[in-house]
Coordinates of C-alpha atoms in Angstrom, one line a residue:
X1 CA -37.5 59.1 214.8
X2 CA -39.4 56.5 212.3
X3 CA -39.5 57.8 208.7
X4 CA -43.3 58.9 207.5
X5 CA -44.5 56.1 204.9
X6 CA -45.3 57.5 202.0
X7 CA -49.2 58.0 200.8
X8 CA -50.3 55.8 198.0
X9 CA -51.8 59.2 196.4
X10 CA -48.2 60.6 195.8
X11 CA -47.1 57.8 193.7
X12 CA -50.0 57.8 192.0
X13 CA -49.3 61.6 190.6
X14 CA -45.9 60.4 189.3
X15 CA -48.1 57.5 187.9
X16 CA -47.8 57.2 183.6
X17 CA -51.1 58.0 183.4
X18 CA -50.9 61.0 185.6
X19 CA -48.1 62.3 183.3
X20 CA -49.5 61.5 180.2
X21 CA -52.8 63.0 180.8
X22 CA -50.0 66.1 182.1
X23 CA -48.8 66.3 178.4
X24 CA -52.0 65.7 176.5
X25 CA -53.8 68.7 179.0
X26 CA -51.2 70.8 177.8
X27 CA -50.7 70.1 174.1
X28 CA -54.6 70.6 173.9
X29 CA -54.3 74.1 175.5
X30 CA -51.7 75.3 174.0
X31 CA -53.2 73.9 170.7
X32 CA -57.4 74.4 170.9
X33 CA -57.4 77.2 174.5
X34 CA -55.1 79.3 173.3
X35 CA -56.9 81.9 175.5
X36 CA -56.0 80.1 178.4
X37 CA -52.1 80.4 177.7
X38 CA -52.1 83.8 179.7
X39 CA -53.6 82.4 182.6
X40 CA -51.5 78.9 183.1
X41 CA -48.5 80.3 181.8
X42 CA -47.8 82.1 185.8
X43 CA -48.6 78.8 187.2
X44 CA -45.6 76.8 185.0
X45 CA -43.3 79.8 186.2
X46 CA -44.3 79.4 189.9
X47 CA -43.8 75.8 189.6
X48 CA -40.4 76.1 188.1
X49 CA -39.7 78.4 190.4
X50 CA -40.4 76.4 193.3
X51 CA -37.8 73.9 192.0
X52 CA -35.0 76.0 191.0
X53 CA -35.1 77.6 194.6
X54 CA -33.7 74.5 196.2
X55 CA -31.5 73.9 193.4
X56 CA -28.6 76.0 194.8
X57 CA -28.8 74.5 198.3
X58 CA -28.9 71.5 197.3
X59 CA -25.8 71.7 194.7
X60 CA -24.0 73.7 197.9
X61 CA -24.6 71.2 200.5
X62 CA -24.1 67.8 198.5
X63 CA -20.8 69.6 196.8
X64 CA -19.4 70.6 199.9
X65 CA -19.9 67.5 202.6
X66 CA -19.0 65.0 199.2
X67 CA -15.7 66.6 198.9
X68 CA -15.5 66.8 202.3
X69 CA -15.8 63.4 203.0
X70 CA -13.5 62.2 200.1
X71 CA -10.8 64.5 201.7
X72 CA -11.3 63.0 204.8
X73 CA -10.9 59.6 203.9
X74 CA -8.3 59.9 201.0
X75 CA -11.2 58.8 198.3
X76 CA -10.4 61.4 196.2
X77 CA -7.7 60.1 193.3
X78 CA -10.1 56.7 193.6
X79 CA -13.0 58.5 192.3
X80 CA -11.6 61.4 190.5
X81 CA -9.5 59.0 188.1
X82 CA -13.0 56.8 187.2
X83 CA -14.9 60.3 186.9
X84 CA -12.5 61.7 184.3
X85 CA -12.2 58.3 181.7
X86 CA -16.1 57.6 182.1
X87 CA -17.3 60.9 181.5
X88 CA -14.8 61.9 178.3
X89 CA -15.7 58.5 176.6
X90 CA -19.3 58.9 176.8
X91 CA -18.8 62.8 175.8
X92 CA -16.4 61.4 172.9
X93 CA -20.0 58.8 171.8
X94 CA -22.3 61.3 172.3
X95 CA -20.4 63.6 169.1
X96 CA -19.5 60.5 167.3
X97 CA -23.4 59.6 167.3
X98 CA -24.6 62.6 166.6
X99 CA -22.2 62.9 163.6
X100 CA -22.6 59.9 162.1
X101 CA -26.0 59.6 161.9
X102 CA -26.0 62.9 160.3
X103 CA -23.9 62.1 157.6
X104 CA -25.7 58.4 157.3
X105 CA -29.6 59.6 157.0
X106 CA -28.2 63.0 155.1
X107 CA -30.9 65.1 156.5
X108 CA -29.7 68.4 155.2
X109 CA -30.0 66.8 151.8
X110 CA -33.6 65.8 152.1
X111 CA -35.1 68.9 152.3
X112 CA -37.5 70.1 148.8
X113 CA -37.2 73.5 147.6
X114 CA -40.6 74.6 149.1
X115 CA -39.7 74.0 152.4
X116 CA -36.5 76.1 151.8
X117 CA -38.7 78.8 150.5
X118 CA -40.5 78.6 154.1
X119 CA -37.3 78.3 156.0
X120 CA -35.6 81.1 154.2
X121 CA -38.9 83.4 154.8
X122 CA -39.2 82.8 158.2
X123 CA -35.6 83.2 159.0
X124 CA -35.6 86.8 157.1
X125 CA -39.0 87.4 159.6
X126 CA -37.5 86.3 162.8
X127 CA -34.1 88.2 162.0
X128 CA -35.8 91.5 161.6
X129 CA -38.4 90.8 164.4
X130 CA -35.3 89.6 166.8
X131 CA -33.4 92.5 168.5
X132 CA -29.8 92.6 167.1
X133 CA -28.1 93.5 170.9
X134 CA -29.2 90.0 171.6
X135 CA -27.2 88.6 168.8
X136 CA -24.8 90.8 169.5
X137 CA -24.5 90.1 173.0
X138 CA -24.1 86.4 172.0
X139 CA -21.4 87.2 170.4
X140 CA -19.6 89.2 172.8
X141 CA -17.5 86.9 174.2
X142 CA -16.1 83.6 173.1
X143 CA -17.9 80.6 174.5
X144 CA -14.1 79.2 176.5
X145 CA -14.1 82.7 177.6
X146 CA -17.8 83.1 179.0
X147 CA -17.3 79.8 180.3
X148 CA -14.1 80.6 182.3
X149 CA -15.6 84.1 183.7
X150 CA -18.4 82.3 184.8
X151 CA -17.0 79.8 186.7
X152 CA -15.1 81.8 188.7
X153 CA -17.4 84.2 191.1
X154 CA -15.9 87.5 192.0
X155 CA -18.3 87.8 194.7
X156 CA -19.8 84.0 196.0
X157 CA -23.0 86.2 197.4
X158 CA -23.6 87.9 194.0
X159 CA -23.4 84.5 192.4
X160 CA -26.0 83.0 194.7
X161 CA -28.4 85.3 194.4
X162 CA -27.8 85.8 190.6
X163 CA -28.0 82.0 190.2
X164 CA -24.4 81.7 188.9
X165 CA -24.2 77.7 188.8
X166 CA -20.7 77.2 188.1
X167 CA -19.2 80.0 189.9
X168 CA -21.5 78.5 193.1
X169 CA -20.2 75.0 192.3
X170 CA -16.5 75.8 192.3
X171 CA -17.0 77.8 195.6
X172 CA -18.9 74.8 196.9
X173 CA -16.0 72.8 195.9
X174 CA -13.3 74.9 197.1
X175 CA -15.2 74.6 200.5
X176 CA -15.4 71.1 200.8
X177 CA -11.4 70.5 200.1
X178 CA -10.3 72.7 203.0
X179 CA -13.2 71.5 205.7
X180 CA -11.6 67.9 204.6
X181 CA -8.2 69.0 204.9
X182 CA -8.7 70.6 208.2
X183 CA -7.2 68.3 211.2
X184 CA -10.2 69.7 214.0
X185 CA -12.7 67.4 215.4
X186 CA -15.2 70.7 214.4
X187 CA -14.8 69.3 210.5
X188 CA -16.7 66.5 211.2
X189 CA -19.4 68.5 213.2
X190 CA -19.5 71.4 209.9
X191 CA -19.9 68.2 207.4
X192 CA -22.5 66.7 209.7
X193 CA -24.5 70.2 209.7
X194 CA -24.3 70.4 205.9
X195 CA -25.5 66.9 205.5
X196 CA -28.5 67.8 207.6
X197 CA -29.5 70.9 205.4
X198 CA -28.9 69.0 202.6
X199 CA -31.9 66.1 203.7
X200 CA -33.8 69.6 204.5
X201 CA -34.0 70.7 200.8
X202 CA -34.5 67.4 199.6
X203 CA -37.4 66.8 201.5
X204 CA -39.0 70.5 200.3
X205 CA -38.6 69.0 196.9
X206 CA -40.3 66.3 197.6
X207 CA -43.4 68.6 198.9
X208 CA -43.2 70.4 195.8
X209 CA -43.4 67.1 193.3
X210 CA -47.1 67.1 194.6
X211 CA -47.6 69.5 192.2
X212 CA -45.4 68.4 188.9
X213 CA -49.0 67.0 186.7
X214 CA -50.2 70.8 187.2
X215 CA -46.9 72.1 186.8
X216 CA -45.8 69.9 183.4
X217 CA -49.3 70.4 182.0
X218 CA -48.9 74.6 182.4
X219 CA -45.0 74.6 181.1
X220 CA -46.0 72.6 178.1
X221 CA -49.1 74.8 176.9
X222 CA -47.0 77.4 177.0
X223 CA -43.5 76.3 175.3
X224 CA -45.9 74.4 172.3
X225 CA -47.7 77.6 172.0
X226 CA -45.0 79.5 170.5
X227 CA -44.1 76.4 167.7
X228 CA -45.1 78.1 163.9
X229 CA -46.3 74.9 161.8
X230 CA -44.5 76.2 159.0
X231 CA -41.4 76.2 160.8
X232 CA -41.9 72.3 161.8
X233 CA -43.2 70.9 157.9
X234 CA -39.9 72.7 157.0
X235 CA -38.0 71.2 159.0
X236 CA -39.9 67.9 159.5
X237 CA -36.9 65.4 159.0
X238 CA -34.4 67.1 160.7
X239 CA -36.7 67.2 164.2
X240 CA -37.8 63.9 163.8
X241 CA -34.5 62.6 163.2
X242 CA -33.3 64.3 166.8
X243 CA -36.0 62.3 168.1
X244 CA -35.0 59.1 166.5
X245 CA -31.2 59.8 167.9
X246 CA -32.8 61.1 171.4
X247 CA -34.7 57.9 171.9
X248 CA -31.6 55.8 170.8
X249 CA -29.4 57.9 173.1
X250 CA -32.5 56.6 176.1
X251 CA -32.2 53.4 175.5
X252 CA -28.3 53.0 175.6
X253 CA -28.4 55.1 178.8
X254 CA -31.0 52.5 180.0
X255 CA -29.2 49.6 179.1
X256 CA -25.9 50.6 180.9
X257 CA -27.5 51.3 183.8
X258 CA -29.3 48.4 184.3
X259 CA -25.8 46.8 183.3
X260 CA -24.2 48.4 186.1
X261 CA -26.3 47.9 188.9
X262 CA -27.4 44.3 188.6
X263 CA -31.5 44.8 188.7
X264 CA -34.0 44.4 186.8
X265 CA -34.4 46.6 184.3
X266 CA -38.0 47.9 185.2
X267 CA -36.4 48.6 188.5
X268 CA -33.9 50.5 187.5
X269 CA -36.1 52.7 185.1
X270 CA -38.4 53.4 187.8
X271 CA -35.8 54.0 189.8
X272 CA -35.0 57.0 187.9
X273 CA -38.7 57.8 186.7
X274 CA -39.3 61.0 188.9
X275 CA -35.5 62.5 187.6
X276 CA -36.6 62.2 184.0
X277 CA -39.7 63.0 184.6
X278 CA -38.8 66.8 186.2
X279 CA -36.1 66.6 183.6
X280 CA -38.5 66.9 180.8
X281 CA -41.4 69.0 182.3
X282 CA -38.8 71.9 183.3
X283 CA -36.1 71.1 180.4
X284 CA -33.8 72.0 183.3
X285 CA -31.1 69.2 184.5
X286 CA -30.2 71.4 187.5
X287 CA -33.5 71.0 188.5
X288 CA -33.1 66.9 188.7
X289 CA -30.2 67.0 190.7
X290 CA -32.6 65.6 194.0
X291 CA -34.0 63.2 192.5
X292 CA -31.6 61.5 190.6
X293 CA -29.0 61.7 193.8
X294 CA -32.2 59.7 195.8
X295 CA -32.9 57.6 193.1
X296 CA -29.3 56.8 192.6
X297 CA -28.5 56.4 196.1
X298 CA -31.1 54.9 197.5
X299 CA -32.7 52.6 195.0
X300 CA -29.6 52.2 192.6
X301 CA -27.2 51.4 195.5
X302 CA -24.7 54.0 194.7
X303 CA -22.2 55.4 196.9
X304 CA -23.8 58.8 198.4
X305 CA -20.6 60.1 199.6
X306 CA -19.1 60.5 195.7
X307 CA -22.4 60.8 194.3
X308 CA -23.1 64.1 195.8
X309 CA -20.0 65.3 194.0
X310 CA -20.1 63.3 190.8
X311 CA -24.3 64.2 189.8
X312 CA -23.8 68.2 190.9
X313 CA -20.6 68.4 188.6
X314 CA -21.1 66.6 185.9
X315 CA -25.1 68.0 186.2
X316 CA -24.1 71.8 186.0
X317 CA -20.9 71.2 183.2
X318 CA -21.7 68.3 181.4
X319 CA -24.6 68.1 178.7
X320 CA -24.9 65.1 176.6
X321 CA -28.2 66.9 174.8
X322 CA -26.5 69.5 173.7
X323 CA -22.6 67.4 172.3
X324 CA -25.2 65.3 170.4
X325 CA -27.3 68.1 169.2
X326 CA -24.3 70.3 168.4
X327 CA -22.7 67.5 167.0
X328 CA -25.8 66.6 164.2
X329 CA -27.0 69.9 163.6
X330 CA -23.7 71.0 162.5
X331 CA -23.6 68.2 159.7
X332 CA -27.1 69.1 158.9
X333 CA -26.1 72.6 158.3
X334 CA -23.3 71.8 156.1
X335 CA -25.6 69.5 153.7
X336 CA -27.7 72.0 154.0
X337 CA -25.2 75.0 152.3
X338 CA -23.4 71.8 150.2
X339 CA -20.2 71.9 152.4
X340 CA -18.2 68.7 151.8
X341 CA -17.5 66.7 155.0
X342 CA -13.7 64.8 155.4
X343 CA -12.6 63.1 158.2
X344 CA -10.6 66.9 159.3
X345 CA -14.3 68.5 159.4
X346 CA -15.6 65.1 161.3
X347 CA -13.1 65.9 163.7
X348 CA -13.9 69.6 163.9
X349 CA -17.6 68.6 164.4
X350 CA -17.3 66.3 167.3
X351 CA -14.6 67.9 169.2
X352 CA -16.0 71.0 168.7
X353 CA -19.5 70.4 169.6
X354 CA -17.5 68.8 172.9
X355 CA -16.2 72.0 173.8
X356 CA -19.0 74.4 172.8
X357 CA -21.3 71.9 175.3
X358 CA -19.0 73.0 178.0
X359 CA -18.7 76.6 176.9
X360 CA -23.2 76.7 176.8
X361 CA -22.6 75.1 180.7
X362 CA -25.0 77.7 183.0
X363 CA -25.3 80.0 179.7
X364 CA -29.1 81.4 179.3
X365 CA -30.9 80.7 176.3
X366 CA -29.8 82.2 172.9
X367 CA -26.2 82.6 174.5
X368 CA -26.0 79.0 175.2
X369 CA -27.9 77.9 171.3
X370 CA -25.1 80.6 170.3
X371 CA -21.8 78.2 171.2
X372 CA -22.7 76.3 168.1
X373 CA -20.6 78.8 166.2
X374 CA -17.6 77.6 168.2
X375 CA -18.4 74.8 165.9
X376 CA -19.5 76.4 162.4
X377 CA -16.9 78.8 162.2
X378 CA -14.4 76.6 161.5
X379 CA -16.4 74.8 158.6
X380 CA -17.0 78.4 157.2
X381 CA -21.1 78.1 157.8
X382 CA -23.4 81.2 158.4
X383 CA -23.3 81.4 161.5
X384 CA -26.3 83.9 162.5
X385 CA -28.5 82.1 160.4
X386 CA -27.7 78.9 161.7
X387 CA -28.6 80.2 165.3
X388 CA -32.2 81.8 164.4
X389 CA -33.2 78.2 162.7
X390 CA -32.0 76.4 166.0
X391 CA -33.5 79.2 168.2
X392 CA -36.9 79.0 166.3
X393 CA -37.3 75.2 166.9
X394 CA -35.6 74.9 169.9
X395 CA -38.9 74.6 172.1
X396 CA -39.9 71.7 170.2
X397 CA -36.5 70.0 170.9
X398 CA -34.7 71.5 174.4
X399 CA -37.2 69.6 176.6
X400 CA -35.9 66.2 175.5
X401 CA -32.6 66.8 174.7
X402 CA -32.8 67.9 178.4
X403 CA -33.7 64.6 179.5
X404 CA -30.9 62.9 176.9
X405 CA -28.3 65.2 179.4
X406 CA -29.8 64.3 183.0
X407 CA -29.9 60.1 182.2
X408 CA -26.7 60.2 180.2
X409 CA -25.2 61.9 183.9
X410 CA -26.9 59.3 185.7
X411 CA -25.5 56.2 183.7
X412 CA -21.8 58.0 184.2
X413 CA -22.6 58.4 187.2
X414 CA -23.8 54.8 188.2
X415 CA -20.6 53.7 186.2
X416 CA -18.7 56.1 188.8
X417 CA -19.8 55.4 191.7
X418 CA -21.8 52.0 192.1
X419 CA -20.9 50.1 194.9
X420 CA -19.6 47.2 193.1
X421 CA -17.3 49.6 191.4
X422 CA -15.9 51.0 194.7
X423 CA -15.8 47.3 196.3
X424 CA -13.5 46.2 193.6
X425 CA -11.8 49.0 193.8
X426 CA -10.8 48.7 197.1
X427 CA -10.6 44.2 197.1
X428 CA -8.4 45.6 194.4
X429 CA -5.8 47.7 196.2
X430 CA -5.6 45.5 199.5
X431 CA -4.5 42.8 196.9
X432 CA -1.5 44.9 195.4
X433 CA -1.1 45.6 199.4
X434 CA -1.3 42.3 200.3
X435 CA 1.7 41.2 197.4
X436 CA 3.6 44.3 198.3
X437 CA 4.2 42.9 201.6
X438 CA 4.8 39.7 200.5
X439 CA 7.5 41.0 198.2
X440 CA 9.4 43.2 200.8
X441 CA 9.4 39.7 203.2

């Protein structure tokens, strides 16, 4: 049956304009129709909603037939070898960045003594204002811990309808290894099925992008609306510099993928335009996984079978945003109390801000800001403190550093799993079969 062509409406809501006048209807409601904040804020929930529903099935489905498939052909070592080297090295840049612009540009040291007045005032306010279970609660467990709990489901049915990501994606992948182990003509048949209602809940994603300039311009009125201007003149250089480092962080991103896939590089930012752009409206990367598996597949010219393994993994445990925010916000909280910084605490801070990235994997809200103190405890910073500042101005920043998270995953995953890659690969290994025979004659 002939594929539907596309209407030239749709594209035009994904349009720049469309998603600029998105952003500027909600900055100017959230900023001059404050009164209006009650009304659009259900609408930006419904939205969101809309798109987090088809988030599980979709990381079920594409987790499950890609590891089946792999198992099936004997792809697995190929891919899994590639996945592990390309995603700790850009993990390992992602600190190191972070860090060392930190200590370069010295933000901590920047800051005047009125707008430590402010910060101190409204940290005392929001601690007393702030229920202490929460904090509490965030320090319950140890981020390795939470992480490990988590990603292990008790029940699989609790954990889909709680919205357990990690504990559904190592079910998903436990399923896929023994459908591809199993010798039976009826694997094939279960993997075709899956495939099938994995197109389904693309395609409902792509009815529900009709909606994103409605959607981004009602989530943005109400995430700006809860921003205290004090709270941003305070802490003015530290937030612009995040989005100095964010917009760096873009353009390397950009630049290897357009490396990697040998187009232009207009082509390959618009091949990806959708994924950032649900990216940054929902500050949810679980939420780009569709897109960025049909941009990357279909106009990147990656190889589907490992991508739908490769973007759901590395999309629900790896976050780039939150190494490199980790990473600079810890130096800019030991300038901040005068803490001295030698290559030991350099280590600490990018190793550490590593680890408590994968501990905040699937971790809601303050719990997942909270895994900084896998970090600060070690360099003997307040802790508690630290976590209120980053909780206060976290709505200015998560949005972005969301979309630093979903294209770092997408140039690791276009290193992974391009084509190219794959085809040398495999030239590769019939050469070194090709001279093993010749040997043995």
């Amino acid at each position: 049956m002939p594929k539907k062509s596309i209407p030239p409406w749709y594209h035009s809501l994904l349009s720049p304009w469309a998603i600029l006048v998105s952003i500027a209807a909600g900055v100017l409601i959230a900023v001059y129709f404050k009164e209006l904040i009650p009304f659009v804020a259900p609408i930006g929930k419904i939205y969101l909603a809309l798109l987090q529903m088809c988030v599980i099935p979709i990381i079920l489905t594409a987790v499950t037939s890609s590891l089946g498939k792999l198992f099936r052909q004997g792809e697995v070592r190929k891919i899994a070898k590639r996945l592990v080297v390309v995603f700790t090295v850009a993990l390992l840049f992602a600190g190191l960045m972070g860090t060392m612009t930190g200590v370069l540009l010295k933000p901590g040291t920047n800051i005047d003594d009125e707008s430590r007045t402010i910060l101190g005032q409204k940290l005392a306010e929001y601690e007393s204002s702030a229920p202490e279970e929460n904090m509490d609660n965030a320090n319950e467990e140890s981020g390795i811990a939470y992480f490990i709990n988590t990603m292990v489901p008790q029940n699989i049915f609790e954990a889909l309808t709680n919205g357990q990501n990690l504990g559904i994606l190592f079910f998903a992948a436990l399923l896929g290894v023994a459908i591809g182990i199993c010798d039976s003509h009826y694997s094939e048949m279960t993997i075709g099925i899956i495939d099938n209602l994995y197109d389904a809940f693309s395609r409902m994603i792509e009815w529900f992008m009709y909606g994103l300039p409605l959607g981004l311009a009602c989530l943005l009125a109400e995430q700006i609306s809860g921003i205290g201007f004090t709270v941003l003149m305070a802490t003015a250089n530290f937030i612009l510099l995040v989005y100095i480092l964010i917009f760096v962080m873009l353009v390397i991103y950009s630049l290897i993928i357009w490396r990697t896939t040998n187009i232009s590089y207009l082509d390959s930012l618009n091949a990806l335009k959708k994924t950032m752009i649900v990216a940054v409206g929902t500050a949810r990367p679980m939420a780009a996984i569709p897109p960025a598996l049909s941009g990357l597949s279909n106009e990147l010219n990656c190889d589907k079978k490992s991508l739908g393994l490769v973007v759901p993994l590395s999309f629900n445990t790896v976050s780039h945003g939150n190494v490199l925010y980790f990473a600079l916000s810890s130096t800019f909280f030991a300038q901040l109390y005068g803490i001295e910084l030698g290559l030991e605490q350099f280590i600490i801070i990018v190793i550490g801000s590593i680890l408590a990235s994968f501990a905040a994997a699937g971790a809601p809200g303050i719990l997942a800001i909270s895994m900084i103190g896998l970090v600060l405890m070690p360099l003997h910073l307040p802790v508690a403190a630290s976590i209120i500042l980053l909780i206060v101005i976290d709505p200015l920043i998560d949005n972005f550093l969301t979309m630093v998270t979903v294209y770092g995953n997408c140039a690791c995953s276009a290193l992974v799993t391009h084509k190219s890659k794959v085809s040398s690969d495999e030239r590769t290994a019939v050469l070194q079969e090709v001279q093993r025979k010749k040997e043995e004659c």
